[in-house]
Short mmCIF file of N, CA and C in Angstrom, two decimals:
data_model
loop_
_atom_site.label_atom_id
_atom_site.label_comp_id
_atom_site.label_asym_id
_atom_site.label_seq_id
_atom_site.Cartn_x
_atom_site.Cartn_y
_atom_site.Cartn_z
N MET K 1298 -18.01 31.24 45.16
CA MET K 1298 -18.57 30.74 43.91
C MET K 1298 -18.98 29.29 44.13
N PRO K 1299 -20.22 28.95 43.85
CA PRO K 1299 -20.68 27.57 44.06
C PRO K 1299 -20.06 26.63 43.03
N VAL K 1300 -19.80 25.43 43.47
CA VAL K 1300 -19.24 24.39 42.60
C VAL K 1300 -20.38 23.55 42.05
N ALA K 1301 -20.36 23.34 40.75
CA ALA K 1301 -21.41 22.54 40.10
C ALA K 1301 -21.29 21.08 40.51
N ALA K 1302 -22.41 20.44 40.61
CA ALA K 1302 -22.43 19.01 40.94
C ALA K 1302 -21.83 18.23 39.77
N PRO K 1303 -21.11 17.16 40.06
CA PRO K 1303 -20.54 16.35 38.97
C PRO K 1303 -21.66 15.70 38.16
N PRO K 1304 -21.39 15.42 36.89
CA PRO K 1304 -22.43 14.78 36.07
C PRO K 1304 -22.73 13.37 36.58
N VAL K 1305 -23.94 12.96 36.34
CA VAL K 1305 -24.35 11.61 36.72
C VAL K 1305 -24.26 10.74 35.47
N PHE K 1306 -23.51 9.68 35.58
CA PHE K 1306 -23.35 8.78 34.45
C PHE K 1306 -24.32 7.63 34.58
N LYS K 1307 -24.94 7.29 33.46
CA LYS K 1307 -25.89 6.19 33.44
C LYS K 1307 -25.35 5.12 32.51
N PRO K 1308 -25.46 3.85 32.88
CA PRO K 1308 -24.97 2.79 31.99
C PRO K 1308 -25.77 2.77 30.69
N GLU K 1309 -25.07 2.53 29.60
CA GLU K 1309 -25.70 2.42 28.29
C GLU K 1309 -25.21 1.14 27.62
N THR K 1310 -26.04 0.56 26.81
CA THR K 1310 -25.67 -0.62 26.05
C THR K 1310 -24.98 -0.18 24.77
N VAL K 1311 -23.86 -0.80 24.48
CA VAL K 1311 -23.11 -0.51 23.26
C VAL K 1311 -23.10 -1.78 22.41
N LYS K 1312 -23.50 -1.64 21.16
CA LYS K 1312 -23.50 -2.79 20.26
C LYS K 1312 -22.20 -2.75 19.46
N LEU K 1313 -21.40 -3.80 19.56
CA LEU K 1313 -20.12 -3.88 18.88
C LEU K 1313 -20.23 -4.76 17.64
N SER K 1314 -19.44 -4.42 16.63
CA SER K 1314 -19.45 -5.23 15.42
C SER K 1314 -18.79 -6.58 15.71
N ARG K 1315 -18.99 -7.52 14.81
CA ARG K 1315 -18.40 -8.86 15.00
C ARG K 1315 -16.88 -8.82 14.89
N GLU K 1316 -16.32 -7.74 14.33
CA GLU K 1316 -14.88 -7.64 14.16
C GLU K 1316 -14.22 -6.89 15.31
N TYR K 1317 -14.97 -6.53 16.33
CA TYR K 1317 -14.42 -5.77 17.44
C TYR K 1317 -13.59 -6.66 18.36
N GLY K 1318 -12.49 -6.15 18.84
CA GLY K 1318 -11.68 -6.87 19.82
C GLY K 1318 -10.65 -7.77 19.19
N LEU K 1319 -9.98 -8.53 20.03
CA LEU K 1319 -8.90 -9.38 19.58
C LEU K 1319 -9.38 -10.79 19.23
N GLU K 1320 -8.68 -11.37 18.28
CA GLU K 1320 -8.83 -12.77 17.91
C GLU K 1320 -10.22 -13.16 17.42
N HIS K 1321 -10.92 -12.22 16.79
CA HIS K 1321 -12.18 -12.55 16.14
C HIS K 1321 -11.89 -12.93 14.70
N ASP K 1322 -12.77 -13.70 14.12
CA ASP K 1322 -12.61 -14.02 12.71
C ASP K 1322 -13.00 -12.80 11.88
N PHE K 1323 -12.20 -12.50 10.90
CA PHE K 1323 -12.51 -11.43 9.96
C PHE K 1323 -11.92 -11.81 8.62
N ASP K 1324 -12.50 -11.27 7.59
CA ASP K 1324 -12.02 -11.58 6.24
C ASP K 1324 -10.82 -10.71 5.91
N PHE K 1325 -9.72 -11.34 5.62
CA PHE K 1325 -8.52 -10.66 5.12
C PHE K 1325 -7.82 -11.69 4.27
N ASN K 1326 -7.97 -11.55 2.97
CA ASN K 1326 -7.51 -12.59 2.06
C ASN K 1326 -6.30 -12.19 1.23
N ALA K 1327 -5.62 -11.13 1.63
CA ALA K 1327 -4.44 -10.68 0.90
C ALA K 1327 -3.30 -11.68 1.06
N LYS K 1328 -2.45 -11.74 0.06
CA LYS K 1328 -1.27 -12.61 0.14
C LYS K 1328 -0.13 -11.83 0.78
N TRP K 1329 0.61 -12.49 1.64
CA TRP K 1329 1.78 -11.90 2.27
C TRP K 1329 2.93 -11.96 1.27
N CYS K 1330 3.57 -10.84 1.02
CA CYS K 1330 4.64 -10.85 0.04
C CYS K 1330 5.77 -9.90 0.44
N THR K 1331 6.89 -10.05 -0.26
CA THR K 1331 8.07 -9.23 0.01
C THR K 1331 8.95 -9.20 -1.24
N HIS K 1332 10.04 -8.48 -1.13
CA HIS K 1332 11.01 -8.42 -2.23
C HIS K 1332 11.71 -9.78 -2.32
N PRO K 1333 11.83 -10.37 -3.51
CA PRO K 1333 12.43 -11.70 -3.63
C PRO K 1333 13.90 -11.75 -3.23
N GLU K 1334 14.61 -10.63 -3.25
CA GLU K 1334 16.03 -10.62 -2.88
C GLU K 1334 16.26 -10.10 -1.45
N TYR K 1335 15.17 -9.75 -0.76
CA TYR K 1335 15.32 -9.24 0.61
C TYR K 1335 14.13 -9.73 1.44
N LYS K 1336 14.19 -10.99 1.81
CA LYS K 1336 13.13 -11.59 2.63
C LYS K 1336 13.46 -11.49 4.11
N TRP K 1337 14.72 -11.25 4.38
CA TRP K 1337 15.23 -11.30 5.75
C TRP K 1337 16.50 -10.48 5.76
N GLY K 1338 16.75 -9.75 6.82
CA GLY K 1338 18.03 -9.06 6.86
C GLY K 1338 18.10 -7.94 7.87
N ALA K 1339 19.20 -7.22 7.78
CA ALA K 1339 19.45 -6.09 8.68
C ALA K 1339 18.53 -4.93 8.31
N LYS K 1340 18.53 -3.92 9.14
CA LYS K 1340 17.67 -2.75 8.97
C LYS K 1340 17.88 -2.12 7.59
N ARG K 1341 16.74 -1.87 6.91
CA ARG K 1341 16.81 -1.17 5.62
C ARG K 1341 15.40 -0.74 5.21
N THR K 1342 15.36 0.21 4.30
CA THR K 1342 14.11 0.67 3.71
C THR K 1342 14.02 0.14 2.29
N PHE K 1343 12.83 -0.29 1.89
CA PHE K 1343 12.58 -0.70 0.51
C PHE K 1343 11.15 -0.33 0.16
N PHE K 1344 10.70 -0.63 -1.06
CA PHE K 1344 9.47 -0.06 -1.57
C PHE K 1344 8.59 -1.12 -2.24
N ALA K 1345 7.28 -0.84 -2.21
CA ALA K 1345 6.31 -1.69 -2.90
C ALA K 1345 5.29 -0.79 -3.59
N LYS K 1346 4.72 -1.29 -4.68
CA LYS K 1346 3.66 -0.53 -5.35
C LYS K 1346 2.79 -1.47 -6.17
N GLN K 1347 1.57 -1.02 -6.41
CA GLN K 1347 0.68 -1.76 -7.30
C GLN K 1347 -0.35 -0.78 -7.86
N SER K 1348 -0.52 -0.82 -9.16
CA SER K 1348 -1.51 0.05 -9.80
C SER K 1348 -2.78 -0.74 -10.05
N PHE K 1349 -3.88 -0.02 -10.18
CA PHE K 1349 -5.17 -0.63 -10.47
C PHE K 1349 -6.05 0.42 -11.14
N THR K 1350 -7.04 -0.05 -11.87
CA THR K 1350 -7.93 0.83 -12.62
C THR K 1350 -9.35 0.71 -12.09
N LEU K 1351 -10.00 1.85 -11.95
CA LEU K 1351 -11.40 1.89 -11.54
C LEU K 1351 -12.24 2.50 -12.66
N ASP K 1352 -13.22 1.74 -13.13
CA ASP K 1352 -14.15 2.29 -14.11
C ASP K 1352 -15.14 3.23 -13.42
N LYS K 1353 -15.50 2.86 -12.20
CA LYS K 1353 -16.49 3.62 -11.43
C LYS K 1353 -16.00 3.71 -9.98
N LEU K 1354 -16.18 4.85 -9.36
CA LEU K 1354 -15.76 5.02 -7.97
C LEU K 1354 -16.75 4.36 -7.02
N PRO K 1355 -16.26 3.65 -6.00
CA PRO K 1355 -17.17 3.09 -5.00
C PRO K 1355 -17.71 4.19 -4.09
N GLN K 1356 -18.84 3.93 -3.47
CA GLN K 1356 -19.41 4.88 -2.49
C GLN K 1356 -18.52 4.99 -1.26
N LYS K 1357 -17.92 3.85 -0.87
CA LYS K 1357 -17.06 3.79 0.31
C LYS K 1357 -15.91 2.84 0.00
N ALA K 1358 -14.70 3.24 0.38
CA ALA K 1358 -13.53 2.40 0.11
C ALA K 1358 -12.60 2.41 1.31
N ALA K 1359 -11.96 1.27 1.55
CA ALA K 1359 -11.04 1.14 2.67
C ALA K 1359 -9.79 0.40 2.22
N LEU K 1360 -8.66 0.81 2.77
CA LEU K 1360 -7.40 0.10 2.61
C LEU K 1360 -7.13 -0.63 3.92
N ARG K 1361 -6.95 -1.94 3.84
CA ARG K 1361 -6.54 -2.73 5.00
C ARG K 1361 -5.12 -3.20 4.74
N VAL K 1362 -4.25 -3.02 5.73
CA VAL K 1362 -2.83 -3.33 5.51
C VAL K 1362 -2.19 -3.82 6.80
N THR K 1363 -1.23 -4.71 6.64
CA THR K 1363 -0.38 -5.13 7.73
C THR K 1363 1.04 -5.25 7.18
N VAL K 1364 2.01 -4.87 7.98
CA VAL K 1364 3.39 -4.82 7.50
C VAL K 1364 4.35 -5.17 8.64
N ASP K 1365 5.44 -5.79 8.30
CA ASP K 1365 6.50 -6.11 9.24
C ASP K 1365 7.74 -5.37 8.72
N ASP K 1366 8.15 -4.29 9.27
CA ASP K 1366 7.84 -3.70 10.55
C ASP K 1366 7.00 -2.41 10.44
N VAL K 1367 7.38 -1.46 9.58
CA VAL K 1367 6.68 -0.19 9.46
C VAL K 1367 6.47 0.11 7.98
N GLY K 1368 5.27 0.56 7.62
CA GLY K 1368 4.98 0.91 6.23
C GLY K 1368 4.29 2.25 6.11
N LYS K 1369 4.89 3.17 5.38
CA LYS K 1369 4.27 4.47 5.09
C LYS K 1369 3.54 4.32 3.77
N LEU K 1370 2.23 4.57 3.78
CA LEU K 1370 1.35 4.26 2.65
C LEU K 1370 0.90 5.51 1.91
N TYR K 1371 0.92 5.41 0.58
CA TYR K 1371 0.48 6.51 -0.27
C TYR K 1371 -0.50 5.97 -1.30
N LEU K 1372 -1.53 6.75 -1.58
CA LEU K 1372 -2.46 6.43 -2.66
C LEU K 1372 -2.51 7.65 -3.58
N ASN K 1373 -2.15 7.42 -4.82
CA ASN K 1373 -2.10 8.51 -5.81
C ASN K 1373 -1.26 9.68 -5.30
N LYS K 1374 -0.10 9.34 -4.73
CA LYS K 1374 0.91 10.30 -4.24
C LYS K 1374 0.48 11.08 -3.00
N LYS K 1375 -0.64 10.68 -2.37
CA LYS K 1375 -1.09 11.35 -1.14
C LYS K 1375 -0.91 10.39 0.02
N LEU K 1376 -0.36 10.91 1.12
CA LEU K 1376 -0.12 10.08 2.30
C LEU K 1376 -1.44 9.59 2.89
N VAL K 1377 -1.54 8.27 3.07
CA VAL K 1377 -2.70 7.65 3.69
C VAL K 1377 -2.47 7.52 5.18
N GLY K 1378 -1.29 7.03 5.58
CA GLY K 1378 -0.96 6.81 6.98
C GLY K 1378 0.23 5.88 7.10
N THR K 1379 0.52 5.49 8.34
CA THR K 1379 1.65 4.61 8.62
C THR K 1379 1.17 3.40 9.41
N ALA K 1380 1.37 2.22 8.85
CA ALA K 1380 1.02 0.97 9.53
C ALA K 1380 2.25 0.46 10.25
N ARG K 1381 2.06 -0.09 11.46
CA ARG K 1381 3.21 -0.42 12.30
C ARG K 1381 3.16 -1.78 12.98
N GLN K 1382 2.49 -2.75 12.49
CA GLN K 1382 2.43 -3.97 13.28
C GLN K 1382 1.93 -5.12 12.42
N TYR K 1383 2.68 -6.19 12.38
CA TYR K 1383 2.26 -7.33 11.56
C TYR K 1383 1.19 -8.18 12.23
N LYS K 1384 0.95 -7.99 13.51
CA LYS K 1384 -0.10 -8.75 14.19
C LYS K 1384 -1.44 -8.03 14.15
N LEU K 1385 -1.45 -6.79 13.65
CA LEU K 1385 -2.69 -6.02 13.51
C LEU K 1385 -2.88 -5.62 12.06
N ILE K 1386 -4.11 -5.54 11.65
CA ILE K 1386 -4.45 -5.00 10.34
C ILE K 1386 -4.96 -3.58 10.59
N THR K 1387 -4.35 -2.61 9.93
CA THR K 1387 -4.79 -1.23 10.06
C THR K 1387 -5.69 -0.91 8.88
N GLU K 1388 -6.83 -0.29 9.17
CA GLU K 1388 -7.79 0.06 8.12
C GLU K 1388 -7.90 1.57 8.00
N TYR K 1389 -7.84 2.05 6.76
CA TYR K 1389 -7.95 3.48 6.46
C TYR K 1389 -9.11 3.71 5.50
N ASP K 1390 -9.86 4.78 5.71
CA ASP K 1390 -10.88 5.19 4.76
C ASP K 1390 -10.17 5.94 3.63
N ILE K 1391 -10.22 5.40 2.43
CA ILE K 1391 -9.52 6.01 1.29
C ILE K 1391 -10.50 6.49 0.21
N THR K 1392 -11.76 6.59 0.56
CA THR K 1392 -12.79 6.96 -0.41
C THR K 1392 -12.41 8.23 -1.17
N SER K 1393 -11.97 9.25 -0.46
CA SER K 1393 -11.69 10.55 -1.08
C SER K 1393 -10.39 10.56 -1.90
N LEU K 1394 -9.56 9.53 -1.76
CA LEU K 1394 -8.28 9.50 -2.47
C LEU K 1394 -8.34 8.75 -3.81
N LEU K 1395 -9.41 8.02 -4.02
CA LEU K 1395 -9.55 7.27 -5.28
C LEU K 1395 -10.01 8.19 -6.40
N LYS K 1396 -9.67 7.80 -7.63
CA LYS K 1396 -10.10 8.56 -8.81
C LYS K 1396 -10.50 7.58 -9.90
N PRO K 1397 -11.37 7.99 -10.81
CA PRO K 1397 -11.69 7.11 -11.94
C PRO K 1397 -10.44 6.90 -12.78
N GLY K 1398 -10.30 5.71 -13.34
CA GLY K 1398 -9.13 5.41 -14.15
C GLY K 1398 -8.01 4.82 -13.33
N GLU K 1399 -6.77 5.14 -13.71
CA GLU K 1399 -5.57 4.56 -13.09
C GLU K 1399 -5.32 5.12 -11.68
N ASN K 1400 -5.07 4.23 -10.72
CA ASN K 1400 -4.73 4.57 -9.35
C ASN K 1400 -3.44 3.84 -8.99
N LEU K 1401 -2.69 4.39 -8.04
CA LEU K 1401 -1.42 3.78 -7.63
C LEU K 1401 -1.31 3.76 -6.12
N LEU K 1402 -1.16 2.55 -5.56
CA LEU K 1402 -0.89 2.37 -4.14
C LEU K 1402 0.61 2.13 -3.98
N GLU K 1403 1.25 2.89 -3.08
CA GLU K 1403 2.68 2.75 -2.83
C GLU K 1403 2.93 2.59 -1.34
N CYS K 1404 4.00 1.89 -1.01
CA CYS K 1404 4.37 1.70 0.39
C CYS K 1404 5.89 1.78 0.53
N GLU K 1405 6.34 2.62 1.45
CA GLU K 1405 7.75 2.69 1.82
C GLU K 1405 7.89 1.87 3.09
N ILE K 1406 8.62 0.78 3.01
CA ILE K 1406 8.69 -0.19 4.11
C ILE K 1406 10.03 -0.07 4.83
N LEU K 1407 9.97 -0.01 6.14
CA LEU K 1407 11.17 -0.04 6.97
C LEU K 1407 11.19 -1.37 7.71
N ASN K 1408 12.20 -2.18 7.43
CA ASN K 1408 12.40 -3.41 8.18
C ASN K 1408 13.48 -3.14 9.22
N LEU K 1409 13.16 -3.39 10.48
CA LEU K 1409 14.12 -3.12 11.55
C LEU K 1409 15.11 -4.26 11.73
N ALA K 1410 14.69 -5.48 11.47
CA ALA K 1410 15.58 -6.65 11.56
C ALA K 1410 14.77 -7.90 11.20
N ALA K 1411 15.48 -8.93 10.81
CA ALA K 1411 14.90 -10.25 10.56
C ALA K 1411 13.94 -10.23 9.37
N PRO K 1412 12.87 -11.06 9.37
CA PRO K 1412 12.01 -11.14 8.19
C PRO K 1412 11.17 -9.88 8.01
N THR K 1413 10.70 -9.69 6.79
CA THR K 1413 9.84 -8.55 6.48
C THR K 1413 8.81 -8.95 5.45
N GLU K 1414 7.64 -8.31 5.51
CA GLU K 1414 6.56 -8.67 4.60
C GLU K 1414 5.48 -7.60 4.62
N LEU K 1415 4.61 -7.70 3.64
CA LEU K 1415 3.51 -6.74 3.46
C LEU K 1415 2.30 -7.50 2.95
N ALA K 1416 1.12 -7.15 3.44
CA ALA K 1416 -0.13 -7.67 2.90
C ALA K 1416 -1.15 -6.55 2.94
N PHE K 1417 -1.91 -6.38 1.85
CA PHE K 1417 -2.92 -5.32 1.81
C PHE K 1417 -4.07 -5.73 0.92
N GLU K 1418 -5.19 -5.07 1.15
CA GLU K 1418 -6.32 -5.18 0.24
C GLU K 1418 -7.09 -3.87 0.27
N ILE K 1419 -7.66 -3.55 -0.88
CA ILE K 1419 -8.54 -2.39 -0.98
C ILE K 1419 -9.95 -2.92 -1.21
N LEU K 1420 -10.86 -2.48 -0.35
CA LEU K 1420 -12.26 -2.86 -0.45
C LEU K 1420 -13.06 -1.66 -0.92
N GLY K 1421 -13.93 -1.89 -1.88
CA GLY K 1421 -14.85 -0.85 -2.35
C GLY K 1421 -16.26 -1.37 -2.25
N ASP K 1422 -17.09 -0.69 -1.48
CA ASP K 1422 -18.46 -1.14 -1.24
C ASP K 1422 -18.47 -2.61 -0.81
N ASN K 1423 -17.54 -2.95 0.09
CA ASN K 1423 -17.40 -4.28 0.70
C ASN K 1423 -16.99 -5.39 -0.27
N LYS K 1424 -16.45 -5.02 -1.43
CA LYS K 1424 -15.92 -6.01 -2.37
C LYS K 1424 -14.44 -5.72 -2.59
N THR K 1425 -13.65 -6.77 -2.79
CA THR K 1425 -12.22 -6.58 -3.00
C THR K 1425 -11.96 -5.98 -4.37
N ILE K 1426 -11.27 -4.83 -4.36
CA ILE K 1426 -10.86 -4.15 -5.60
C ILE K 1426 -9.43 -4.56 -5.96
N LEU K 1427 -8.58 -4.67 -4.94
CA LEU K 1427 -7.16 -4.95 -5.15
C LEU K 1427 -6.64 -5.70 -3.94
N SER K 1428 -5.68 -6.58 -4.18
CA SER K 1428 -5.09 -7.35 -3.09
C SER K 1428 -3.63 -7.62 -3.42
N SER K 1429 -2.77 -7.57 -2.41
CA SER K 1429 -1.36 -7.89 -2.63
C SER K 1429 -1.25 -9.30 -3.19
N SER K 1430 -0.30 -9.46 -4.12
CA SER K 1430 -0.16 -10.74 -4.82
C SER K 1430 1.16 -10.76 -5.56
N GLU K 1431 1.30 -11.73 -6.45
CA GLU K 1431 2.49 -11.82 -7.30
C GLU K 1431 2.64 -10.57 -8.16
N GLU K 1432 1.55 -9.86 -8.39
CA GLU K 1432 1.57 -8.66 -9.24
C GLU K 1432 2.06 -7.41 -8.50
N THR K 1433 2.19 -7.49 -7.19
CA THR K 1433 2.73 -6.36 -6.43
C THR K 1433 4.21 -6.24 -6.78
N LEU K 1434 4.66 -5.03 -7.03
CA LEU K 1434 6.06 -4.80 -7.41
C LEU K 1434 6.85 -4.30 -6.20
N PHE K 1435 8.11 -4.75 -6.11
CA PHE K 1435 9.00 -4.35 -5.02
C PHE K 1435 10.30 -3.80 -5.59
N SER K 1436 10.92 -2.89 -4.84
CA SER K 1436 12.19 -2.30 -5.25
C SER K 1436 13.05 -2.05 -4.02
N LEU K 1437 14.34 -2.29 -4.16
CA LEU K 1437 15.28 -1.99 -3.08
C LEU K 1437 15.77 -0.55 -3.14
N ASP K 1438 15.64 0.07 -4.32
CA ASP K 1438 16.17 1.43 -4.49
C ASP K 1438 15.16 2.44 -5.04
N GLY K 1439 13.93 2.02 -5.30
CA GLY K 1439 12.93 2.91 -5.87
C GLY K 1439 13.04 3.08 -7.37
N GLU K 1440 13.99 2.37 -8.00
CA GLU K 1440 14.23 2.48 -9.44
C GLU K 1440 13.93 1.18 -10.18
N LYS K 1441 14.54 0.09 -9.73
CA LYS K 1441 14.39 -1.22 -10.38
C LYS K 1441 13.29 -1.99 -9.64
N TRP K 1442 12.24 -2.38 -10.39
CA TRP K 1442 11.08 -3.04 -9.78
C TRP K 1442 10.99 -4.49 -10.23
N VAL K 1443 10.65 -5.38 -9.29
CA VAL K 1443 10.49 -6.80 -9.58
C VAL K 1443 9.18 -7.29 -8.96
N LYS K 1444 8.65 -8.38 -9.52
CA LYS K 1444 7.42 -8.96 -8.97
C LYS K 1444 7.68 -9.56 -7.59
N ALA K 1445 6.65 -9.56 -6.78
CA ALA K 1445 6.73 -10.00 -5.39
C ALA K 1445 7.07 -11.48 -5.24
N PHE K 1446 7.71 -11.78 -4.14
CA PHE K 1446 7.84 -13.15 -3.65
C PHE K 1446 6.69 -13.35 -2.68
N VAL K 1447 5.82 -14.33 -2.95
CA VAL K 1447 4.67 -14.59 -2.09
C VAL K 1447 5.07 -15.60 -1.03
N ILE K 1448 4.77 -15.27 0.21
CA ILE K 1448 5.13 -16.11 1.35
C ILE K 1448 4.00 -17.11 1.59
N GLU K 1449 4.29 -18.38 1.36
CA GLU K 1449 3.30 -19.43 1.57
C GLU K 1449 3.29 -19.84 3.04
N ASN K 1450 2.15 -20.25 3.53
CA ASN K 1450 2.00 -20.74 4.91
C ASN K 1450 2.54 -19.76 5.94
N ARG K 1451 2.39 -18.49 5.71
CA ARG K 1451 2.88 -17.46 6.61
C ARG K 1451 2.28 -17.59 8.01
N GLU K 1452 1.00 -17.92 8.07
CA GLU K 1452 0.33 -18.00 9.36
C GLU K 1452 0.85 -19.15 10.21
N LYS K 1453 1.43 -20.15 9.57
CA LYS K 1453 2.01 -21.28 10.31
C LYS K 1453 3.17 -20.79 11.18
N THR K 1454 3.95 -19.85 10.68
CA THR K 1454 5.09 -19.33 11.42
C THR K 1454 4.71 -18.19 12.36
N TRP K 1455 3.97 -17.20 11.85
CA TRP K 1455 3.69 -15.99 12.63
C TRP K 1455 2.29 -15.95 13.23
N GLY K 1456 1.41 -16.81 12.78
CA GLY K 1456 0.03 -16.76 13.25
C GLY K 1456 -0.77 -15.73 12.47
N LYS K 1457 -2.09 -15.74 12.69
CA LYS K 1457 -2.97 -14.80 12.02
C LYS K 1457 -2.90 -13.44 12.71
N PRO K 1458 -3.16 -12.36 11.97
CA PRO K 1458 -3.30 -11.07 12.63
C PRO K 1458 -4.41 -11.15 13.68
N LYS K 1459 -4.27 -10.38 14.75
CA LYS K 1459 -5.17 -10.48 15.89
C LYS K 1459 -6.40 -9.59 15.82
N ALA K 1460 -6.32 -8.47 15.11
CA ALA K 1460 -7.45 -7.54 15.10
C ALA K 1460 -7.31 -6.56 13.95
N ILE K 1461 -8.42 -5.88 13.67
CA ILE K 1461 -8.42 -4.78 12.71
C ILE K 1461 -8.52 -3.49 13.52
N VAL K 1462 -7.63 -2.56 13.24
CA VAL K 1462 -7.62 -1.26 13.91
C VAL K 1462 -8.03 -0.21 12.89
N ILE K 1463 -9.05 0.57 13.20
CA ILE K 1463 -9.50 1.64 12.31
C ILE K 1463 -8.67 2.88 12.62
N ASP K 1464 -7.95 3.37 11.62
CA ASP K 1464 -7.14 4.59 11.80
C ASP K 1464 -7.83 5.72 11.04
N ASP K 1465 -8.51 6.59 11.79
CA ASP K 1465 -9.19 7.71 11.15
C ASP K 1465 -8.49 9.03 11.46
N SER K 1466 -7.22 8.95 11.83
CA SER K 1466 -6.45 10.15 12.10
C SER K 1466 -6.08 10.84 10.79
N VAL K 1467 -5.75 12.10 10.88
CA VAL K 1467 -5.30 12.84 9.70
C VAL K 1467 -3.81 12.59 9.57
N PRO K 1468 -3.36 12.01 8.45
CA PRO K 1468 -1.94 11.68 8.33
C PRO K 1468 -1.06 12.91 8.24
N GLU K 1469 0.11 12.80 8.85
CA GLU K 1469 1.12 13.85 8.78
C GLU K 1469 2.41 13.21 8.33
N GLU K 1470 3.22 13.96 7.62
CA GLU K 1470 4.55 13.46 7.26
C GLU K 1470 5.33 13.27 8.55
N GLU K 1471 6.06 12.17 8.64
CA GLU K 1471 6.84 11.90 9.86
C GLU K 1471 8.30 12.07 9.60
#
């Protein structure tokens, strides 16, 4: 049986966006926040949520999030994905998960040790719809909710996130 010749590869030019790669400037204006009674500590799980209202659905919507250490994200009770790195911003396409009227973004956060924090923004048609702030609610037990503690000058200690990672995988419960 004859063996087929291997394919011949030809160089092609690839045009990359300005946000491609590490340490590029990109817009991420969310405030870093955490539970006011648990800014630092031993391993534990806690929760964050924020509701928002949409009069009209955007054509395209994205959730950008960064978390220290791991955050399982839900929009309107549907799993969006799991973000795992405070030095990277993970971006998810959430267009199909939004609905007219009241929407709810939730995050189950696992802190492995030391400080912990969360920052997120939802963009609709390239405009900010929602951003983590003092209005983000946190809970240590999923029952009692308090307004966020906003971390000032966070980048002075930890530096800016290094890149945006597009996560287009299909989320699975872990």
